[in-house]
XYZ file of C-alpha atoms in Angstrom:
554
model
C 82.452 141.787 93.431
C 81.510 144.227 96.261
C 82.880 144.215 99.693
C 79.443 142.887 101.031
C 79.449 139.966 99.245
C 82.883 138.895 100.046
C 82.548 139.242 103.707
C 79.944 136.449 103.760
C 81.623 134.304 101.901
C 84.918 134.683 103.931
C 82.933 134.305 107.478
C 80.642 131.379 105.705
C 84.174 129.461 104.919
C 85.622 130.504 108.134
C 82.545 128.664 110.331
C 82.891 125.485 107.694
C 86.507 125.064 108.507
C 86.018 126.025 112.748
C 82.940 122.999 112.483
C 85.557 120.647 110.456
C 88.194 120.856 112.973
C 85.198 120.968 115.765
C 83.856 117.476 114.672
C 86.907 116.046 113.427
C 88.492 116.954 117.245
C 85.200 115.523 118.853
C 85.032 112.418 116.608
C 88.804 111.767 117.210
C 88.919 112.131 120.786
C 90.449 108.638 121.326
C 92.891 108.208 118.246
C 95.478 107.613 120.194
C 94.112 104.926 122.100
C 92.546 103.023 119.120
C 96.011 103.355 117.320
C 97.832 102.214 120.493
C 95.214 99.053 120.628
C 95.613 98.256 117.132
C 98.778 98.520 116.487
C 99.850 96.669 120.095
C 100.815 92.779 119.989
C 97.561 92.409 122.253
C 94.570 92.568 120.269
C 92.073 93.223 123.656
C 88.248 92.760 122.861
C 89.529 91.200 119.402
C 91.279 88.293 121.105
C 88.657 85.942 119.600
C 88.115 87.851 116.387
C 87.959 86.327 112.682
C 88.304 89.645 111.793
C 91.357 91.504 113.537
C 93.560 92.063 110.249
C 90.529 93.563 108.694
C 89.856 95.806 111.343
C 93.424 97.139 111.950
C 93.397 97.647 108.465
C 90.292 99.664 108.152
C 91.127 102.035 111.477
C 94.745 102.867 109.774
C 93.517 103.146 106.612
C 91.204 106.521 108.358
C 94.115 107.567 110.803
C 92.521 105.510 113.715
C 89.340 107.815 113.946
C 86.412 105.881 115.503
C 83.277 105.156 113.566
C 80.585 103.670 115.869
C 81.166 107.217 118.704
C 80.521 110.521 118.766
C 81.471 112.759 121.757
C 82.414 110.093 123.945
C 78.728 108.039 123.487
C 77.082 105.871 120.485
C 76.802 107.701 117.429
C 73.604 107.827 114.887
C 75.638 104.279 113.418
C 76.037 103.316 116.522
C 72.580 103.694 118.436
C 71.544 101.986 114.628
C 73.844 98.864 114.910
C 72.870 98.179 118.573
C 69.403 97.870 117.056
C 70.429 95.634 114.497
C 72.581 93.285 116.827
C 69.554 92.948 119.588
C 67.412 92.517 116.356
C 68.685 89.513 115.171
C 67.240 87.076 117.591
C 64.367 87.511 115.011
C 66.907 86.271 112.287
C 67.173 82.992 114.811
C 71.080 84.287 115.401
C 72.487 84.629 119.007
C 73.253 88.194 119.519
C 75.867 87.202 122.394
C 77.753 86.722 118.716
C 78.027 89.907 118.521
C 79.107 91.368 122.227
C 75.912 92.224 123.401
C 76.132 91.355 126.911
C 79.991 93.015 127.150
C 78.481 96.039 125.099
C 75.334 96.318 127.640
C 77.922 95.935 130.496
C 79.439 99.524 129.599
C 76.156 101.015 129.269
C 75.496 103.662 132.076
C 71.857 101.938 132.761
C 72.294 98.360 131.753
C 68.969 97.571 133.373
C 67.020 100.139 131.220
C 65.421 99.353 127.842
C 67.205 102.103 126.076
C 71.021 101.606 126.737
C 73.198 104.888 127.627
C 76.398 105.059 127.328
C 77.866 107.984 129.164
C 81.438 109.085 131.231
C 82.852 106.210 129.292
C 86.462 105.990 130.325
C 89.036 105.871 126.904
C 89.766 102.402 127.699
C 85.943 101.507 127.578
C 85.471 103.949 124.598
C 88.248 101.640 122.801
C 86.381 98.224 123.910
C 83.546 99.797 122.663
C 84.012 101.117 119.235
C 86.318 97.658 118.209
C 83.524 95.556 119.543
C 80.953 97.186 117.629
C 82.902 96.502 114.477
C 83.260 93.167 114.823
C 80.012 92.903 115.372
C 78.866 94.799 112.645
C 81.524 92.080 110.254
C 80.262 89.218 111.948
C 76.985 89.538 111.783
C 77.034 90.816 108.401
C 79.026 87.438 107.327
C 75.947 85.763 109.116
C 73.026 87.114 107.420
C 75.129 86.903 103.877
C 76.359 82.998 104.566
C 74.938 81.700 107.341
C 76.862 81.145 110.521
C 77.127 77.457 110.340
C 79.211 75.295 107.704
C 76.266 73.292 106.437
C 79.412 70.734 104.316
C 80.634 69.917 107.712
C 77.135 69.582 109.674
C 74.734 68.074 107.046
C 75.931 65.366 104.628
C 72.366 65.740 103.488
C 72.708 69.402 102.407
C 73.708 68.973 98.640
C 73.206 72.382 97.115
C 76.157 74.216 95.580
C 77.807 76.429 98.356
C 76.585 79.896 98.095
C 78.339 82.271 96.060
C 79.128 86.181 97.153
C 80.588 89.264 95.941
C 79.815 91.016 99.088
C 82.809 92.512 100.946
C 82.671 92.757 104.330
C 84.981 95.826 104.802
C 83.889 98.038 102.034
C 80.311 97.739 103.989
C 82.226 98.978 106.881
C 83.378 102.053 104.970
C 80.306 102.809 103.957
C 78.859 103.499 107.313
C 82.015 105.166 108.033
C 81.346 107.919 104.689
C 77.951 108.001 105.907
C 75.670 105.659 103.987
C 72.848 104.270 106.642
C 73.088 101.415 108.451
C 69.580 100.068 108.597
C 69.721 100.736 104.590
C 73.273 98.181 104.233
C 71.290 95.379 106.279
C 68.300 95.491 104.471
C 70.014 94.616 101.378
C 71.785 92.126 102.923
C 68.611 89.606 104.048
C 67.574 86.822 101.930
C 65.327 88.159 99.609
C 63.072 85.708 99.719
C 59.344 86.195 101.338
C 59.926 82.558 103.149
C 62.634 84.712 105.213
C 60.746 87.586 105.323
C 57.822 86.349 106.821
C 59.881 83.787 108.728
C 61.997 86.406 110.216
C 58.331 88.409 111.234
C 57.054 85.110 112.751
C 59.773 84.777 114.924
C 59.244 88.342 116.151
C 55.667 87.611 117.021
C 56.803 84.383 118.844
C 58.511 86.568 120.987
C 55.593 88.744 121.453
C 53.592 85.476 122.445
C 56.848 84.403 124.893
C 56.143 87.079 127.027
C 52.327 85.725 128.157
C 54.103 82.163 128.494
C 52.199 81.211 132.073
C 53.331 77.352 131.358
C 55.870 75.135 133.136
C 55.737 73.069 129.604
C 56.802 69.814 130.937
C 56.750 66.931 129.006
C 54.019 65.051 128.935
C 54.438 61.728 127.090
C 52.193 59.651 125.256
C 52.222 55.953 124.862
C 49.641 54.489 122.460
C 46.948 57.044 121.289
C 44.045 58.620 123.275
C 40.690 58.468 122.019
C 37.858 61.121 122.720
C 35.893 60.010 125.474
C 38.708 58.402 126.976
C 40.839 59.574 130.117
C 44.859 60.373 130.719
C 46.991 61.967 133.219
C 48.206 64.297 130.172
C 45.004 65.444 129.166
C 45.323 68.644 131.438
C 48.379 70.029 130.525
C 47.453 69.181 126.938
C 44.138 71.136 127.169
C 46.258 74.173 128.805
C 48.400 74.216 125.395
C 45.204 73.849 123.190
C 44.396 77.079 125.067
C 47.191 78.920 125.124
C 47.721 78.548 120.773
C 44.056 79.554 120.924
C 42.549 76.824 119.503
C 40.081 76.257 122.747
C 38.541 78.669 124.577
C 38.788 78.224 128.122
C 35.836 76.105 129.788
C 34.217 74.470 132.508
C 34.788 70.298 132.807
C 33.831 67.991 134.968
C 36.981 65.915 135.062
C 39.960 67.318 133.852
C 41.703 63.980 132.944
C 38.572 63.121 130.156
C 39.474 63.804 126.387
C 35.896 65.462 125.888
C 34.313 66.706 122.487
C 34.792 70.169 122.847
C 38.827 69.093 123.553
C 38.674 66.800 120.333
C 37.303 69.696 117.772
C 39.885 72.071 119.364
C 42.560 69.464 118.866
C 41.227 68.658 115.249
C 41.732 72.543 114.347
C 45.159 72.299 116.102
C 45.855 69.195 113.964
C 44.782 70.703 110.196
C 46.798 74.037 111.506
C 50.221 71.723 111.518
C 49.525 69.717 108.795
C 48.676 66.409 110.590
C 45.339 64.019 110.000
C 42.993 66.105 111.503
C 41.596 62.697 113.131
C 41.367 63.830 116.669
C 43.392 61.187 118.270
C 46.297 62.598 120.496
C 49.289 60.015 119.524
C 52.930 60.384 119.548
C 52.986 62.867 116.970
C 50.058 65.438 118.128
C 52.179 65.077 121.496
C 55.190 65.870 120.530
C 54.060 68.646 118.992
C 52.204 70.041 121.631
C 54.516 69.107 124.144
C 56.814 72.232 122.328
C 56.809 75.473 124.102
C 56.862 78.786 122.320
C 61.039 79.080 123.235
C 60.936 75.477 121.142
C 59.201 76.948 118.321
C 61.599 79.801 118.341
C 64.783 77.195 118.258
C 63.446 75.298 115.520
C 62.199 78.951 113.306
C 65.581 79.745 113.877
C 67.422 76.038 112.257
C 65.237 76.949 109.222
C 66.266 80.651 108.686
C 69.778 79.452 108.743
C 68.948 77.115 106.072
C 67.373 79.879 104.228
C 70.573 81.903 104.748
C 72.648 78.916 103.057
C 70.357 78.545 100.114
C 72.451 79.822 97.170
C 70.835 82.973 95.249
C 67.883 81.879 93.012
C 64.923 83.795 91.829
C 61.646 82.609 93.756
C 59.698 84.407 91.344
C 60.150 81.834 88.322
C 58.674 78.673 87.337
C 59.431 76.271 89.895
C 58.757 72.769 91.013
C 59.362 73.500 95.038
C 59.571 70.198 97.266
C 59.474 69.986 100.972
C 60.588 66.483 102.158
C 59.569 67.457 106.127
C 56.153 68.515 104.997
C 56.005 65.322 102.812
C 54.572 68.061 99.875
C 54.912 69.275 96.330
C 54.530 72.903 95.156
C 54.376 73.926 91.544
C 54.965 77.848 91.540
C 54.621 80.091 88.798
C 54.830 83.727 89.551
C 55.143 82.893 93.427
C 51.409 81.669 93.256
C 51.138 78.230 93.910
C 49.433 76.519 90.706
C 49.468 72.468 92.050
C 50.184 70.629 95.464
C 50.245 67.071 96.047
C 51.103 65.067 98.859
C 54.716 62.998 98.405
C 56.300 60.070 100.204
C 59.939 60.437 100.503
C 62.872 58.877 102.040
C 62.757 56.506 104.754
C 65.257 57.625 107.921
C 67.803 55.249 107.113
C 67.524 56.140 103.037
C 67.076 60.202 103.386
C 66.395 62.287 100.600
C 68.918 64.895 100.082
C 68.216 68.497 99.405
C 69.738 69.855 96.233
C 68.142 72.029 93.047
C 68.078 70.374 89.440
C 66.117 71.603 86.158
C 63.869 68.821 85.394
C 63.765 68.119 81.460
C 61.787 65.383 80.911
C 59.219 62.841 81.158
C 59.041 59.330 81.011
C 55.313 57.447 80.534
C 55.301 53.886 81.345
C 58.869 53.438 82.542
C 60.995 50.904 83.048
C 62.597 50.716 86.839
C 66.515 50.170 86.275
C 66.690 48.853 90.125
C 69.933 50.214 91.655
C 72.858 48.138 92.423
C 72.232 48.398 96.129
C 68.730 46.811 95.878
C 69.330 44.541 93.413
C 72.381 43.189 95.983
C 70.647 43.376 99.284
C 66.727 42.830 98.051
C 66.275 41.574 95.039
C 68.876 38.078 94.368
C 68.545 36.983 97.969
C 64.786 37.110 97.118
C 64.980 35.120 94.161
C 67.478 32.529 95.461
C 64.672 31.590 97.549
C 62.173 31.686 94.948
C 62.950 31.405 91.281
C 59.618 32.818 89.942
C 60.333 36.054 91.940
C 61.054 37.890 88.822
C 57.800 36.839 86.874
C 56.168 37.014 89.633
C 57.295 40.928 90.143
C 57.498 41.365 86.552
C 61.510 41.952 86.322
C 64.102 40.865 83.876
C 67.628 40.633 83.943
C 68.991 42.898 80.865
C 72.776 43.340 79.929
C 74.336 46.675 80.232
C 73.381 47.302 76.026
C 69.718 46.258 77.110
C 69.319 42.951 75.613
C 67.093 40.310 78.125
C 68.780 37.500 79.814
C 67.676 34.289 80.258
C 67.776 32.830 83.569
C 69.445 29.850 83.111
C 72.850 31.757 81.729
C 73.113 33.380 85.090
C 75.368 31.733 87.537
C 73.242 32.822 90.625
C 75.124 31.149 93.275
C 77.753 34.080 93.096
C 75.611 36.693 91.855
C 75.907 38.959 95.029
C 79.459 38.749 94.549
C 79.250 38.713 90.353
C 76.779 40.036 88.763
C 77.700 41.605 85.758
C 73.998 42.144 84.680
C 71.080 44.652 85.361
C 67.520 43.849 86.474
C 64.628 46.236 85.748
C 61.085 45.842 86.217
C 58.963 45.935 82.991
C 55.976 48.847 82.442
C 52.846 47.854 83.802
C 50.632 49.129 86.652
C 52.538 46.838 89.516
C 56.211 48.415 88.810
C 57.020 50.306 91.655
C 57.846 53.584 89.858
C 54.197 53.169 88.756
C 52.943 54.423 85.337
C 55.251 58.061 85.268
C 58.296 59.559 85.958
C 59.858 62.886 86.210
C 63.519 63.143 85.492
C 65.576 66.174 86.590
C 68.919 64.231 86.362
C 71.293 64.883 89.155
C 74.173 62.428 90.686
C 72.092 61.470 93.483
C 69.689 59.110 90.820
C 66.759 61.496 92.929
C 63.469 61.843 90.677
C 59.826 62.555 91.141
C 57.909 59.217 90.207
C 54.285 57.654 90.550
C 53.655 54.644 92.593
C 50.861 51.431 92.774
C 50.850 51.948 96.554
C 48.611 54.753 96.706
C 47.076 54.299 99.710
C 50.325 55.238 101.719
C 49.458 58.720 100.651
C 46.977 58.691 103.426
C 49.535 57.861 105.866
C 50.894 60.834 108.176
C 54.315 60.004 108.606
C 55.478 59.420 104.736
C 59.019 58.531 105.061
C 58.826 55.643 103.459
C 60.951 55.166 100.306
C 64.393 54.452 98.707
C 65.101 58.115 98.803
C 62.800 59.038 95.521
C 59.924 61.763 95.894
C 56.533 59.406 94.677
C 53.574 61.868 94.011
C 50.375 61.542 94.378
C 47.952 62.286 91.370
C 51.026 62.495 88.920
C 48.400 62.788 85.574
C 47.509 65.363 87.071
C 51.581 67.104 87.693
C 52.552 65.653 84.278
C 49.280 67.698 82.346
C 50.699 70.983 83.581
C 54.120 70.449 83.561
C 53.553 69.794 79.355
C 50.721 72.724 79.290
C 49.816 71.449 75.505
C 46.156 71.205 73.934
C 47.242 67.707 72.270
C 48.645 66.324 76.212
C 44.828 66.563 77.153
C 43.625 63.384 79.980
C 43.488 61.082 77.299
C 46.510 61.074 76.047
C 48.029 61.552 79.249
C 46.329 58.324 80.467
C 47.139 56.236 77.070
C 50.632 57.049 77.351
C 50.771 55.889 80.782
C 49.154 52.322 79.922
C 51.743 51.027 77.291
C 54.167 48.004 77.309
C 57.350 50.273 76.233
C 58.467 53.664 77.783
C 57.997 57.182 75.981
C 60.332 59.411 77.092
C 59.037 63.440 75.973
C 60.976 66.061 76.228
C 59.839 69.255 78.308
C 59.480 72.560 75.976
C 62.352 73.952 79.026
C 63.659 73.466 81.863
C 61.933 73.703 85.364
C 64.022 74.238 88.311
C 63.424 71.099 90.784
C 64.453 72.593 94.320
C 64.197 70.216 97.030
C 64.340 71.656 101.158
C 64.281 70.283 104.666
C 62.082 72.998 106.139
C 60.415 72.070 109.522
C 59.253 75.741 109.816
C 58.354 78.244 107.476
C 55.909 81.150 107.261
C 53.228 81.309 104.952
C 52.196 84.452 102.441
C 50.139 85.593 105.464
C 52.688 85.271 108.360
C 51.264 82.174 109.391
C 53.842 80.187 111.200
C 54.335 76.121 109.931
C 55.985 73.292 112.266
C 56.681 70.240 110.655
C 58.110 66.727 112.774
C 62.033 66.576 111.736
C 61.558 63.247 110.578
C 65.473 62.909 109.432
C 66.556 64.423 113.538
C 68.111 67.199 111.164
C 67.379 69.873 113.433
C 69.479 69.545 117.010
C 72.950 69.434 115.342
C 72.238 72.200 113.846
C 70.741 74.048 116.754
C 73.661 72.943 118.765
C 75.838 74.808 116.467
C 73.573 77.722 116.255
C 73.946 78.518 119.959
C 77.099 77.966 120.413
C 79.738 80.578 120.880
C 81.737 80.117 118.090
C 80.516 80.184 114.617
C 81.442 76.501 113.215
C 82.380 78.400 110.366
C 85.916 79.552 108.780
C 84.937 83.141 108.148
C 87.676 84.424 105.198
């Protein structure tokens, strides 16, 4: 090898090592103030940290050189992670979480939009870099699990806790080799599109926030107002109809009159949220209008927690999706919604729990096996005042093997103490499961059925059973659940018109998934409000904004 060659290899590895120890000496410049913080019974900025151990394992593990600084100001990581913790107000979490205000505090030009943080002194530089990685655990723990316990805040909440093989600290290394920040949080959102376009909702609620004009008082309604009719809310509910855009600012003659161009704005505002688009302002329409856009934010932001809890499942498959708050079934297949019906589901005092079950089968012209708890509280006290109750409602007292019981052998007197029967109502278009039923078995005794009382379906606020989903048009669910030439309408309808039950067996399995959602965002980034029928939501908004995660981070 000539001389000319080896000169420029010598100086080339010459400048790599001077550039080494350059920006190993600039990236190190407070090592012995991190190692003296770590390693010190006072743990500083980490006093309230889940994460301390971690941390002073990670810093000793890379000789106490800092991660989130670079010559004595953010790094590339760093300037990337600030994003990410102001960013996730659009995730519905707090980012005074994650040290925002005492990071902003250090910043050379706190009041400026673009934080600087310059002639840091090594105490601040210390505060700095530690607080920025317990930040960077906590909020990744937040967007993995959710920041809130839902066991210990919703008894309701009955889906299996969510499993993870995400580690915290290894993600911590990884922006410490290198690996890009915005890249690790990507991966770690739901992937779902609800959160997707939830978490892009929020952001344009923030946008709309900013031209919020409104003192957004409440304004209460008693009773309903008609059009043509006048009330000392009207204004200030005209002035919302106007600021969602759904009127166009006009000219009136009295302010206080519900007019007609008021009532076709208010119908378009009703349809929007999923109410009766009957253009009467009651308690409902009220309420919702009486939210401002910082109210629509809170209540985005329950939901995408909920979404954060869900365990992993793939959206993308066959799927039976039910919304109890939106009183509505979805059948998916392939994400594209193939049938919808309307649902009544449990009253406030009988709530229907979420969970996720494969449903297997169906049953035509069922029998209803009443449950203990009616059959106690409803059902003997009704027929100990009137002993043709049961004809009259078409029941029949059965032992546990099935076989009828005659009325006379049952000592009645004692049954709500003793009552070592069962009572089921007989098929037939008056039992109150109706003429079908969709089994996904679970613990809970939950399952989709028809019902005689179709005309509830027409009522807005459907919280009105035992806890069971009914269904509106369920010929219509059971023909595509089957998806068989010989289960045409016919045979549908004769099997649902016969004096014993049919149970038939589903080819496979559909996953049942039942949610409390009283926001989501649709395929377009439409944003949804729904009435939280079951007062679900401030508990968990309460915990949301508090300072301390509710939850026992490991």
């Amino acid at each position: 090898m000539s001389k000319k060659i080896i000169v420029p290899i010598v100086a080339v590895g010459v400048l790599a090592v001077v550039l080494l120890l350059f920006f190993t000496q600039r990236r190190s410049d407070i090592t012995d103030e991190l190692e003296k913080s770590l390693t010190g019974e006072s743990t500083g900025v980490l006093a309230q940290s889940d994460h301390v151990e971690d941390i002073r394992t990670f810093y000793a593990d890379r000789n106490y050189l800092e991660v989130w600084l670079f010559n004595g100001s953010l790094s590339n990581s760093g300037d990337k992670l600030l994003k990410q913790i102001e960013n996730a107000k659009y995730d519905g979490l707090q980012p005074a979480d994650y040290h925002l205000e005492e990071i902003y505090e250090l910043s050379s030009n706190p009041d400026k939009e673009n934080k600087k943080f310059r002639n840091l002194s090594s105490q601040d530089k210390v505060s700095l870099e530690l607080m920025l990685s317990d930040a960077f655990l906590t909020l990744v723990h937040d967007l993995v699990k959710g920041k809130v316990d839902p066991s210990t805040l919703d008894p309701s909440w009955k889906f299996e806790e969510k499993e993870t093989d995400v580690n915290f600290t290894a993600l911590l290394e990884e922006v410490a080799n290198g690996s890009s920040v915005e890249k690790i949080f990507e991966e770690l959102y739901p992937h779902s599109e609800l959160y997707v376009q939830g978490r892009k909702a929020i952001e344009e609620l923030y946008q709309i926030q900013k031209n919020d004009t409104l003192s957004w008082d409440f304004e209460s309604v008693d009773g309903a107002i008609k059009v043509g009719e006048k009330h000392n809310a009207i204004p200030a509910l005209r002035k919302r109809l106007i600021f969602w855009d759904f009127l166009k600012p006009y000219t009136m003659k009295d302010p206080t009159l519900f007019d007609s161009t008021m009532f076709a704005g208010l119908q378009n505002y009703q349809e929007a949220n999923g109410m009766n688009p009957d253009g009467v302002i009651g308690a409902l329409v009220a309420e919702s209008l009486n939210k401002s856009p910082q109210d629509l934010i809170d209540i985005a932001s329950i939901n995408m927690e909920r979404l954060r809890w869900m365990p992993q499942m793939d959206w993308g498959q066959e799927m039976v999706v039910v919304n109890i708050a939106n009183y509505q079934l979805d059948y998916l297949d392939k994400k594209d919604t193939v049938f919808t019906a309307k649902v009544i589901v449990g009253k406030e005092y009988n709530e229907s729990p979420t969970f996720t079950s494969p449903m297997s089968y169906i049953v035509f012209s069922p029998y209803w096996n009443i449950p203990e708890s009616i059959t106690n509280n409803e059902i003997i006290p009704s027929i100990k005042k009137n002993k043709g109750y049961l004809a009259e409602k078409n029941m029949e007292v059965v032992s546990d093997s099935g076989e009828p019981v005659k009325m006379k052998n049952v000592n009645w007197n004692d049954a709500e103490k003793d009552f070592p029967y069962r009572i089921r109502q007989k098929p037939g278009g008056d039992n109150s499961l109706g003429l079908v039923k969709f089994m996904f078995p679970n613990e809970y005794n939950i399952y989709i059925h028809d019902t005689p009382a179709r005309s509830l379906f027409e009522k807005e606020n459907r919280a009105l059973s035992h806890g069971c989903i009914r269904i509106q048009n369920p010929d219509q669910f059971a023909k595509i659940l089957l998806d068989e030439k010989e289960w045409d309408d016919e045979k549908i309808q004769e099997a649902m018109h016969q004096d014993e039950e049919t149970i038939v067996e589903l080819d496979k399995k559909i996953p049942v998934v039942l949610l409390y959602m009283t926001f989501w965002a649709d395929q377009n980034g439409k944003a949804n409000f729904r009435s939280d029928v079951y007062d679900r939501d401030e508990a968990l908004l309460k915990a949301l904004q508090s300072k301390r995660s509710s939850l026992d981070k490991a």
